[in-house]
Short mmCIF file of C-alpha atoms in Angstrom, two decimals:
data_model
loop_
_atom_site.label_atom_id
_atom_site.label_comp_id
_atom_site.label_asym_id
_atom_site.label_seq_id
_atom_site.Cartn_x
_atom_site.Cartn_y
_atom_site.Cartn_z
CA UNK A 154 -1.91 20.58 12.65
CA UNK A 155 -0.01 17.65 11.11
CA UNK A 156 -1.83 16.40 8.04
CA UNK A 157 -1.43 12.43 8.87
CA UNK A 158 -1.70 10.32 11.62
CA UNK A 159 -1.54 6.62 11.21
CA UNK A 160 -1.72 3.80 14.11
CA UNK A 161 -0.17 0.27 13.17
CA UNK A 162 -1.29 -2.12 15.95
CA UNK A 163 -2.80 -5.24 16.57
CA UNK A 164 -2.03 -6.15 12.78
CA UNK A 165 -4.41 -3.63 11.21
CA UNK A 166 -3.74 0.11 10.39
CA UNK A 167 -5.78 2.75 11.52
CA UNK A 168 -6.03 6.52 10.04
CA UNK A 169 -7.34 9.61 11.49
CA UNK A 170 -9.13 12.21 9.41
CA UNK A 171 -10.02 15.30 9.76
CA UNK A 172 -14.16 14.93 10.69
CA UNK A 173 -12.39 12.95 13.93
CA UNK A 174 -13.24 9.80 12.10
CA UNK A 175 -10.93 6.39 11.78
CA UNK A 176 -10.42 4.20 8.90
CA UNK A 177 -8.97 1.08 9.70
CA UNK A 178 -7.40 -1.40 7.34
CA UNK A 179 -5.51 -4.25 7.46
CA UNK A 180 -1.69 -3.73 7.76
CA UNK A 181 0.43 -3.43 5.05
CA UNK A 182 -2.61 -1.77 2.69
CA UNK A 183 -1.12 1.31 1.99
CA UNK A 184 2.99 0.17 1.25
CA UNK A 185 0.58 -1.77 -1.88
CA UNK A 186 -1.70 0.92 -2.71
CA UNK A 187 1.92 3.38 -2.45
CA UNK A 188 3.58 0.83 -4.20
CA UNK A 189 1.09 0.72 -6.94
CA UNK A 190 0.84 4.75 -7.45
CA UNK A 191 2.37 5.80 -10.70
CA UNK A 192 4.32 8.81 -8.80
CA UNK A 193 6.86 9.02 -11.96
CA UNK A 194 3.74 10.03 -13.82
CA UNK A 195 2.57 12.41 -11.74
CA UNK A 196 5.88 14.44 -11.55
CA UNK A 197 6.43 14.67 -14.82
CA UNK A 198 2.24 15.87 -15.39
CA UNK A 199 2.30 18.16 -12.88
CA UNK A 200 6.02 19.47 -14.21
CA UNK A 201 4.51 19.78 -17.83
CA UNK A 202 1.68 21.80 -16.54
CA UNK A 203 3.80 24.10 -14.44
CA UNK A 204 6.03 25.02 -17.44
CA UNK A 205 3.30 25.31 -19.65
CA UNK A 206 3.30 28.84 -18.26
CA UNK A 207 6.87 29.44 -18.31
CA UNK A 208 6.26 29.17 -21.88
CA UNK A 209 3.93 31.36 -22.36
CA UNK A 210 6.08 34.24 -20.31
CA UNK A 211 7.99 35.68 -23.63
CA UNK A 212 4.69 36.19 -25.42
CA UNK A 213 2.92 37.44 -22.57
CA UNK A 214 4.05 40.87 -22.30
CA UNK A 215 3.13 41.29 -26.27
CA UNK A 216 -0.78 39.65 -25.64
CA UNK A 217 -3.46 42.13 -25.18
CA UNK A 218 -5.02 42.83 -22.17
CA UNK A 219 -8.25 40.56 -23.19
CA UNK A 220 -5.76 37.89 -24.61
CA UNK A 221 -3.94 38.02 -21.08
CA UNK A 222 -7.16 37.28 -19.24
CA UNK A 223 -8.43 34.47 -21.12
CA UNK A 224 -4.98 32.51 -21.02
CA UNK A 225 -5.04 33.26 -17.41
CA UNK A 226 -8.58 31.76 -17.33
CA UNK A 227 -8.02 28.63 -19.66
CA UNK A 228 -4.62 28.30 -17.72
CA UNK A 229 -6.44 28.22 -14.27
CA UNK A 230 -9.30 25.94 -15.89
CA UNK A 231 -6.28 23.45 -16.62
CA UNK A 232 -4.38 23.60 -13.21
CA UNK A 233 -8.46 23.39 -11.47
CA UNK A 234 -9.17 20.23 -13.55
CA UNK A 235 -5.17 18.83 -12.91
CA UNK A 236 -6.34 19.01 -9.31
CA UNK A 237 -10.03 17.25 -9.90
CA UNK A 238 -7.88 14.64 -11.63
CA UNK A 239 -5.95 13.60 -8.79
CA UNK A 240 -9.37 13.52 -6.23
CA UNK A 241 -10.79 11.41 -8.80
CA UNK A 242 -7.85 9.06 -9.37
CA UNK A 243 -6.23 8.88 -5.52
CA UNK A 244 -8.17 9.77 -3.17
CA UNK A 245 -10.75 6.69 -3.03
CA UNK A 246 -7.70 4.42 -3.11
CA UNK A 247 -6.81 5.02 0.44
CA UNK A 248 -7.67 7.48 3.35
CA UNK A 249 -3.79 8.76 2.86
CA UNK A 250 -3.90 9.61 -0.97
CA UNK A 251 -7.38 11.39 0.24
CA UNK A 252 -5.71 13.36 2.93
CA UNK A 253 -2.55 14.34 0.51
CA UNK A 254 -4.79 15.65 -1.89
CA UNK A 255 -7.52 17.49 -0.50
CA UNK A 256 -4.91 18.44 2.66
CA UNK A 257 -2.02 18.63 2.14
CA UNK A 258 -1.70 19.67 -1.76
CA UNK A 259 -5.02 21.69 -0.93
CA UNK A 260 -3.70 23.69 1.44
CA UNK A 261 -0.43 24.54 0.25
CA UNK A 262 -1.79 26.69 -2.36
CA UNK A 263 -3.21 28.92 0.94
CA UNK A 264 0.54 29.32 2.14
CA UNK A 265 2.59 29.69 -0.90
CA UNK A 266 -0.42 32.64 -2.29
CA UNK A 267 -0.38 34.69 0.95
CA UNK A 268 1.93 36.68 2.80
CA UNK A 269 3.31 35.79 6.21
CA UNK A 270 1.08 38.59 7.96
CA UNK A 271 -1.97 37.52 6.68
CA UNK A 272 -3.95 34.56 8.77
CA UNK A 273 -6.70 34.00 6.05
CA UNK A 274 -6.33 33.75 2.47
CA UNK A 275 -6.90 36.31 0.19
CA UNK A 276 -10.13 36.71 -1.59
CA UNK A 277 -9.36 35.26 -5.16
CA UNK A 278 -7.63 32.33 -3.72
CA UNK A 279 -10.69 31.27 -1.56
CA UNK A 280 -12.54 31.49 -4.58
CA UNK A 281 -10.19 29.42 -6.22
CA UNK A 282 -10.25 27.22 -3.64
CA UNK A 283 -13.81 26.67 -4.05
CA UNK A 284 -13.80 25.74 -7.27
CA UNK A 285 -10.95 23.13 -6.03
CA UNK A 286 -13.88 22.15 -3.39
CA UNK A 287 -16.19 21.55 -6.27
CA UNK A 288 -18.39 24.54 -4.93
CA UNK A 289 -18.18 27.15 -7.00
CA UNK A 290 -18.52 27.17 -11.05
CA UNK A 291 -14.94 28.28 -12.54
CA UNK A 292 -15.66 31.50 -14.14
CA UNK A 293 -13.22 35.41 -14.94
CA UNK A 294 -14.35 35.91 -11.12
CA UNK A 295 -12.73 32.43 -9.60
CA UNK A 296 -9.78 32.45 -11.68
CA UNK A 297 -6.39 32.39 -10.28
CA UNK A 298 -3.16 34.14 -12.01
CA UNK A 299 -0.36 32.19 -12.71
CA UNK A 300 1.74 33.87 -10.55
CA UNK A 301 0.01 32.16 -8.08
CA UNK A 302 -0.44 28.55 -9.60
CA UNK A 303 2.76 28.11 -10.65
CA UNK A 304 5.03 28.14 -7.00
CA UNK A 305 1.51 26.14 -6.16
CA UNK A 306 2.40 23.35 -8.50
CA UNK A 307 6.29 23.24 -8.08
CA UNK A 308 5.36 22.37 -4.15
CA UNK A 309 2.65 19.52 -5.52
CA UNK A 310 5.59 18.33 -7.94
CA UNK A 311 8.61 18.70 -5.05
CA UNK A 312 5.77 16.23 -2.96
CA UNK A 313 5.27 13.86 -5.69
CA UNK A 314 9.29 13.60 -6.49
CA UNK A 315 9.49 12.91 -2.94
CA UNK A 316 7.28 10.11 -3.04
CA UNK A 317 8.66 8.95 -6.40
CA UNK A 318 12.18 8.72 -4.50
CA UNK A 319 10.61 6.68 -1.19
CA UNK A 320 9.28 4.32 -3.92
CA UNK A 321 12.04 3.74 -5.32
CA UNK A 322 14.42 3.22 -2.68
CA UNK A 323 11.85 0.37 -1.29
CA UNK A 324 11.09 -1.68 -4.00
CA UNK A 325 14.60 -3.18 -4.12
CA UNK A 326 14.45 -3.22 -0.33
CA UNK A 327 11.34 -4.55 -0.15
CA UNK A 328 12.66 -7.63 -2.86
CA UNK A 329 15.45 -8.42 -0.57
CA UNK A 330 13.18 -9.24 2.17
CA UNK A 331 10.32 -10.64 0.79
CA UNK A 332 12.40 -12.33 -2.18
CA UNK A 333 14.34 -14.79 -0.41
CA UNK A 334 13.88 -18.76 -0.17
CA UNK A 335 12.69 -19.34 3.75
CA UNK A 336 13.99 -22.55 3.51
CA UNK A 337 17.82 -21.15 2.84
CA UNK A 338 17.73 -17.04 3.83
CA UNK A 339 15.61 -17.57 6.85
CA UNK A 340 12.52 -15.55 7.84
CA UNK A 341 10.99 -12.78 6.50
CA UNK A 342 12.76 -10.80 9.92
CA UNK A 343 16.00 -12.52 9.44
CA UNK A 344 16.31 -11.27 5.99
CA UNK A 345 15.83 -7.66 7.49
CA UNK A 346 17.83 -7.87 9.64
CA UNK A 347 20.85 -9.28 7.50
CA UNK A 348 19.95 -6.09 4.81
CA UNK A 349 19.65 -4.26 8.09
CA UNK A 350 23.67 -5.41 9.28
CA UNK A 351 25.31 -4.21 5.63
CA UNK A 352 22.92 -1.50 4.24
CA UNK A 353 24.27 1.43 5.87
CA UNK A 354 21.94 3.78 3.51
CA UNK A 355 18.96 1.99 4.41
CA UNK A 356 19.70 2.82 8.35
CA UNK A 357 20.62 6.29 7.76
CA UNK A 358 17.08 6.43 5.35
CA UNK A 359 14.97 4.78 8.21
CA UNK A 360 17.36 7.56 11.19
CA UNK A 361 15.97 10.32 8.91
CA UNK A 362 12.33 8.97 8.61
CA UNK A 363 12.03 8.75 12.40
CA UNK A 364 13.24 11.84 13.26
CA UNK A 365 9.60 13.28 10.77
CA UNK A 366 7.49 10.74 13.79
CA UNK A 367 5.83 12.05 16.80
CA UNK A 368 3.81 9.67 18.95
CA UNK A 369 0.07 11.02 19.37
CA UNK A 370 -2.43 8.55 21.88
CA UNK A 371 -5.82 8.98 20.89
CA UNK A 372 -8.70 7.07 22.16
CA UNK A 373 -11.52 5.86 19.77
CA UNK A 374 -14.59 4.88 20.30
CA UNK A 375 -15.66 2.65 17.26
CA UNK A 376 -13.69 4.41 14.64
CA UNK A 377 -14.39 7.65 16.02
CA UNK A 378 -11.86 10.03 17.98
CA UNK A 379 -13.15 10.57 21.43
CA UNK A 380 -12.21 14.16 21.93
CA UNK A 381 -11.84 15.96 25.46
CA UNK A 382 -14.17 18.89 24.58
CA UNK A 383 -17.32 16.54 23.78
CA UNK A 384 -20.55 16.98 26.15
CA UNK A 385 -21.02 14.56 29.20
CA UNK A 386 -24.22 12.98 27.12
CA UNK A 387 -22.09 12.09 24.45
CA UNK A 388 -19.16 9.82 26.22
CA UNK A 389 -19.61 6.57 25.14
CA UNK A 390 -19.86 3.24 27.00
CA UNK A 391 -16.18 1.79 28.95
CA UNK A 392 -16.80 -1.04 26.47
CA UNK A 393 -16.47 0.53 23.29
CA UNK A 394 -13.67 2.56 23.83
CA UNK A 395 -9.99 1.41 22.49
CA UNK A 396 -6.62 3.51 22.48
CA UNK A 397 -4.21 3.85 19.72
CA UNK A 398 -0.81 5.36 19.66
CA UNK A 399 -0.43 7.41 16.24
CA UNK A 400 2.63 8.50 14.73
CA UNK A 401 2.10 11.99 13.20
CA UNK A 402 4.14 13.64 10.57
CA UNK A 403 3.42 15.96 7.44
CA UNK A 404 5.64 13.44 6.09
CA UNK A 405 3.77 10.33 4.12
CA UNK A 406 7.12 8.89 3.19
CA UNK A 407 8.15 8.13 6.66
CA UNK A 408 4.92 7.32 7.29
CA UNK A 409 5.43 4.64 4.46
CA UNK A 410 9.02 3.34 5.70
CA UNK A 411 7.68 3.11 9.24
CA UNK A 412 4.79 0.56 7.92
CA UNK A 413 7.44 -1.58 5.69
CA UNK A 414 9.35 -1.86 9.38
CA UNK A 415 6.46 -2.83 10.95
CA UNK A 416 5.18 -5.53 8.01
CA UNK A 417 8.70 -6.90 8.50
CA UNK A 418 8.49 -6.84 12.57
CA UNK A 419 5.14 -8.93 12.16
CA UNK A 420 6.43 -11.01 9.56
CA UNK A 421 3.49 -10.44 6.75
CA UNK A 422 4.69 -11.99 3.83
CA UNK A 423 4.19 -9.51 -0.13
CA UNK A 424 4.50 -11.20 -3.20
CA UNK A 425 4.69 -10.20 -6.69
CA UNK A 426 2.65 -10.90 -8.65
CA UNK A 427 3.48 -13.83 -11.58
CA UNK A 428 1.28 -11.69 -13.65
CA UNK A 429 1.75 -8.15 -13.11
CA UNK A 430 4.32 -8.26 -11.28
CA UNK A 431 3.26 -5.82 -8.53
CA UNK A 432 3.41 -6.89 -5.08
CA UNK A 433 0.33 -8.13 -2.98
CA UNK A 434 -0.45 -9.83 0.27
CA UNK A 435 -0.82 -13.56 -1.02
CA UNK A 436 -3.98 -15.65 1.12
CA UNK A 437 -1.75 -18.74 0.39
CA UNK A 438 1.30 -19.82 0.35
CA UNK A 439 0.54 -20.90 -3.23
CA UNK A 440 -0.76 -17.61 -4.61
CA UNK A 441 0.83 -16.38 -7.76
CA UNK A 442 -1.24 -13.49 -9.00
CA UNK A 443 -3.27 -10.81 -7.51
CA UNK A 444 -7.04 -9.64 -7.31
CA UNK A 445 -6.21 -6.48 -9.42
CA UNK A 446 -8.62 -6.07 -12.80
CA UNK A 447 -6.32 -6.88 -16.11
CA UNK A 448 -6.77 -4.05 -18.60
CA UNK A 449 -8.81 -5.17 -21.77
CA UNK A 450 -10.09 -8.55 -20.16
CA UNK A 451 -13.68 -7.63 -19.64
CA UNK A 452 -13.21 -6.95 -15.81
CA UNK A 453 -10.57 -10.34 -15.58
CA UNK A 454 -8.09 -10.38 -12.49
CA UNK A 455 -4.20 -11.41 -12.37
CA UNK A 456 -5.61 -14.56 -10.96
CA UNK A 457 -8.37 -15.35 -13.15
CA UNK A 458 -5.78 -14.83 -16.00
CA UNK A 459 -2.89 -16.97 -14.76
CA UNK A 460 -4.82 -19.90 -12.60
CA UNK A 461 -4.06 -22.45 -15.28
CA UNK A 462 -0.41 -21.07 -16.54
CA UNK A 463 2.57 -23.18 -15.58
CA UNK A 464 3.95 -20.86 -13.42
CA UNK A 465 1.05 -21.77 -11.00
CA UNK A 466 0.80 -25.18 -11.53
CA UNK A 467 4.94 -25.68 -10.59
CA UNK A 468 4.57 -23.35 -7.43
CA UNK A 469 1.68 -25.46 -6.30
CA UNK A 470 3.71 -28.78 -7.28
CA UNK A 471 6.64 -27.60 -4.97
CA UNK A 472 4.25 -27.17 -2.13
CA UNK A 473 2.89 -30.08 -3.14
CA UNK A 474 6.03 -32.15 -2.66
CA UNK A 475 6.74 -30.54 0.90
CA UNK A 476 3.32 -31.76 2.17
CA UNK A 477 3.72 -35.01 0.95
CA UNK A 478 7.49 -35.73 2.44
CA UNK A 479 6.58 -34.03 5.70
CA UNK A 480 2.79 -36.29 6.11
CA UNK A 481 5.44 -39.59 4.69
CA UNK A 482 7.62 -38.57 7.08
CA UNK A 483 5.05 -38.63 10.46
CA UNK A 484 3.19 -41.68 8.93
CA UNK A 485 6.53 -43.62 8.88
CA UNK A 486 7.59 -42.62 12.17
CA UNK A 487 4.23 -44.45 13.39
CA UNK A 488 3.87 -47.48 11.46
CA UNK A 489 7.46 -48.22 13.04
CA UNK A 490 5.83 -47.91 16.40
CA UNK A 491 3.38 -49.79 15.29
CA UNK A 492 4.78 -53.15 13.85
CA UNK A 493 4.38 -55.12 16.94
CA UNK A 494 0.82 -54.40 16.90
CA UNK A 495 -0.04 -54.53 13.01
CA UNK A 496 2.90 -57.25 11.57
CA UNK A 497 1.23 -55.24 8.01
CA UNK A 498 1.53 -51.77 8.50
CA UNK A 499 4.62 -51.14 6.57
CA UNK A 500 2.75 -52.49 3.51
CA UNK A 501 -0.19 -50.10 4.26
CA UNK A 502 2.44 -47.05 4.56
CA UNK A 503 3.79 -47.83 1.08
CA UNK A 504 0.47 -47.97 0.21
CA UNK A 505 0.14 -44.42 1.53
CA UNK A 506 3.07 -43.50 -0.13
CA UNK A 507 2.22 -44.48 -3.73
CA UNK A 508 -1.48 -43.14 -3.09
CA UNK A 509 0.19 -39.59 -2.21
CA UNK A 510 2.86 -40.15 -5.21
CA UNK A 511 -0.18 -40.33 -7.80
CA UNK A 512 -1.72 -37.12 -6.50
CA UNK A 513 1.53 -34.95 -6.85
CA UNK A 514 1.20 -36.18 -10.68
CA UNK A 515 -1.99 -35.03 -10.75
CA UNK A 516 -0.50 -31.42 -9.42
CA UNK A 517 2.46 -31.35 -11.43
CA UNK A 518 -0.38 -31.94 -14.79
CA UNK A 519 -2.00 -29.21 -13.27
CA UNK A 520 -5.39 -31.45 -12.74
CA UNK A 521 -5.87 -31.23 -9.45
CA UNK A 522 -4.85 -28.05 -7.28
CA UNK A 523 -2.85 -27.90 -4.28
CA UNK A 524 -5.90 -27.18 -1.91
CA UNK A 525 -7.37 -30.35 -3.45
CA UNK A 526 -3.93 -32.49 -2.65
CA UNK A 527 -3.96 -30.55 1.28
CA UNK A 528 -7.64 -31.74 1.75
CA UNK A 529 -6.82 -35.69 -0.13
CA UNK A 530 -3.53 -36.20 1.75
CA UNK A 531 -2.90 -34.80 4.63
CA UNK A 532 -4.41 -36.58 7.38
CA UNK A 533 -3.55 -37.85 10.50
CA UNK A 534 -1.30 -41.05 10.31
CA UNK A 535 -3.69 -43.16 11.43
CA UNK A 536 -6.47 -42.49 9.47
CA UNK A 537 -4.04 -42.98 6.13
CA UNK A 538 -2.32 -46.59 7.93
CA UNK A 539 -6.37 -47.19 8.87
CA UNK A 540 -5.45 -47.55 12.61
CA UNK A 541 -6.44 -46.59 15.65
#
C-alpha cells in the first residue's frame, strides 16, 4: 500500500491516513509547512549518526565482547531517540510529515532488516520497533545491531536528500511566480506559464513527478473513508457523503510539485515574508509578515514585530494610492454626468479629492493603516459628491 494519498479540490487539501480517517486543510498548507522544513539539517543529522558507526568499525573487532554490547546498546539508544526526535518535531506539523515518519521511515527499517523470503519481521526488529512505537522500554533485549541501523538510516537520509533537492528546485520556481509585479508580468498563471514556455528542466521535473501519481476515488463521509467492507448499519446518510479523487504515490516530492501546480492553476497568491522571509499565504493584499512565533520575543509573531516598520507602512501607501486613483477616477466620471443637474459638483469632487489626498499622508506617516483608508474612502460616488 502506497504511504500517501492527497486530494486537492474545491480549494482545500484533503489527506488520507491510515485509521481510514481525512484531514483536510486549506490548499497550499503543506508547499509552506515543506517549505519551512529544515531538510538540509536533517541530512546532514541523520548522515552524522549513520557514520558514527562507521567509525567505530576499526576499533570494533579489538572491543571486548561486553564492550561490543554496550556500544551496540548506547548506539541503538541514539538511532531510537534520532527517530523520537523527528515524531516530536514533524509529525504534528502536518498529516504528511506524520505519515513519512511513523510510515514510511518506520517501515523501511522492516524491509531493509529482513530477507526477501520472510513476510514478518524478525524478532529483534519488532522489538525494536516497539521501542520506535513508544511501547516497549529500550533495554540489552530491544536493542538493534548496527548492522541493521545503519542501511536503516542511509534510506531515511537518501529520503531526506530527496526532499532537500524538491526544496530546492522550488523555491526559485516558486519566486518567479509569485515574485512578479501583476500590474507588469501578469497573473499569478501567466507567470507560470511564461517559466512554463522557457524552463525546459522544470517540464521534464514536473514529466517525472507525474509519472510517481496514480488517481485513487475514495468516498468520505465527514472526513472518514467509506470503505466497501463496512456493515449495512454503518452506511451513512446520501447527505453526508462526498467523493474525492486522490493522487497516490510513495513519493511526497511529487506529491509537493503537484500542489505548487495546482496553487498556481487556482491562482493563490504566497508571499515572503518582510520579516523572515519565508513564504506564507498573505489575508491581504497588504500583508508583509507572517503569523509564525519570532525566536526570543516572548511568543511575538513576524507581524507583531514588523506592523509599524517602514517596509509595511510603504506597501500599504502603494495600495493606498491605487484605491484612491481608481475611487477619483469613478467619482469623476459621475460628477461629469452630473453637471447639468448639480452646476457645483466639480467643486465637491475636488473636495473629494483633497479629502482622499490628506488620508494617503496619513498612510504614507504610517498613522492610519490601509484598512482604515479602504473603510474612510472608498465609497460609492455619490455618497462622497453627497448626491443621490
Amino acid at each position: 500500500m502506497p504511504y500517501y494519498e492527497m486530494s486537492l479540490e474545491n480549494q482545500r487539501e484533503y489527506v488520507y491516513l491510515n485509521d481510514f480517517t481525512v484531514v483536510e486543510g486549506a490548499l497550499g498548507l503543506w508547499l509552506l509547512v515543506f517549505l519551512d522544513v529544515d531538510w538540509v539539517d536533517l541530512t546532514k543529522k541523520t548522515e552524522s549518526l549513520r557514520k558514527d558507526h562507521e567509525g567505530t568499525l576499526s576499533k570494533f573487532k579489538w572491543m571486548q565482547a561486553k564492550q561490543r554490547l554496550q556500544w551496540e546498546l548506547g548506539y541503538s539508544e541514539r538511532v531510537a531517540a534520532w527517530y523520537h526526535g523527528l515524531k516530536e518535531t514533524l509529525s504534528a506539523r502536518h498529516p504528511l510529515l506524520q505519515l513519512l515518519v511513523e510510515q514510511q521511515i518506520r517501515n523501511r527499517l522492516i524491509c531493509v532488516s529482513q530477507p526477501e523470503n520472510r513476510t514478518e519481521p524478525r524478532t529483534e526488529v519488532q522489538r525494536y520497533l516497539e521501542v520506535l512505537d513508544d511501547t516497549q522500554a529500550h533495554s540489552e533485549q530491544t536493542a538493534l545491531s548496527p548492522m541493521d541501523l545503519r542501511p536503516w538510516l542511509l534510506e531515511a537520509e537518501q529520503i531526506f536528500f530527496a526532499l532537500q533537492t524538491c526544496q530546492e528546485q522550488l523555491l526559485p520556481l516558486l519566486d518567479q511566480v509569485m515574485g512578479g509585479d501583476p500590474e507588469k508580468d501578469g497573473g499569478i498563471l501567466q507567470r507560470y506559464y511564461q517559466m512554463q514556455q522557457k524552463d525546459w528542466s522544470f517540464r521534464h521535473m514536473v514529466e517525472q513527478g507525474y509519472r510517481l501519481l496514480s488517481p485513487q476515488f475514495h468516498i468520505t463521509s465527514p472526513r472518514k473513508i467509506c470503505r466497501s467492507d463496512l456493515p449495512k448499519e454503518t452506511t451513512p446518510q446520501p447527505d453526508q457523503l462526498e467523493g474525492h479523487t486522490y493522487m497516490v504515490t510513495d513519493a511526497l516530492d511529487a506529491l509537493t510539485l503537484w500542489e505548487f501546480e495546482m496553487i498556481c492553476a487556482n491562482e493563490i497568491p504566497l508571499r515572503r515574508c518582510a520579516y523572515c522571509n519565508r513564504y506564507f499565504r498573505p489575508y491581504s493584499v497588504v500583508s508583509c509578515y507572517c503569523d509564525r512565533p519570532v525566536k526570543g520575543r516572548n511568543g511575538k509573531t513576524c507581524k507583531d514585530v514588523g506592523a509599524i516598520s517602514k517596509h509595511q507602512q510603504k506597501v500599504s501607501h502603494d495600495e493606498a494610492k491605487k484605491l484612491y486613483r481608481k475611487v477619483c477616477n469613478r467619482t469623476q466620471m459621475m460628477a461629469q454626468r452630473r453637471i447639468e443637474q448639480h452646476p457645483d459638483i466639480l467643486r465637491r469632487y475636488r473636495a473629494v479629492q483633497l479629502h482622499g489626498r490628506e488620508l494617503l499622508e496619513q498612510v504614507e506617516a504610517g498613522t492610519m493603516t490601509f484598512s482604515e483608508f479602504q473603510e474612510q474612502f472608498d465609497k460609492k460616488p455619490g455618497e462622497l459628491l453627497g448626491v443621490k
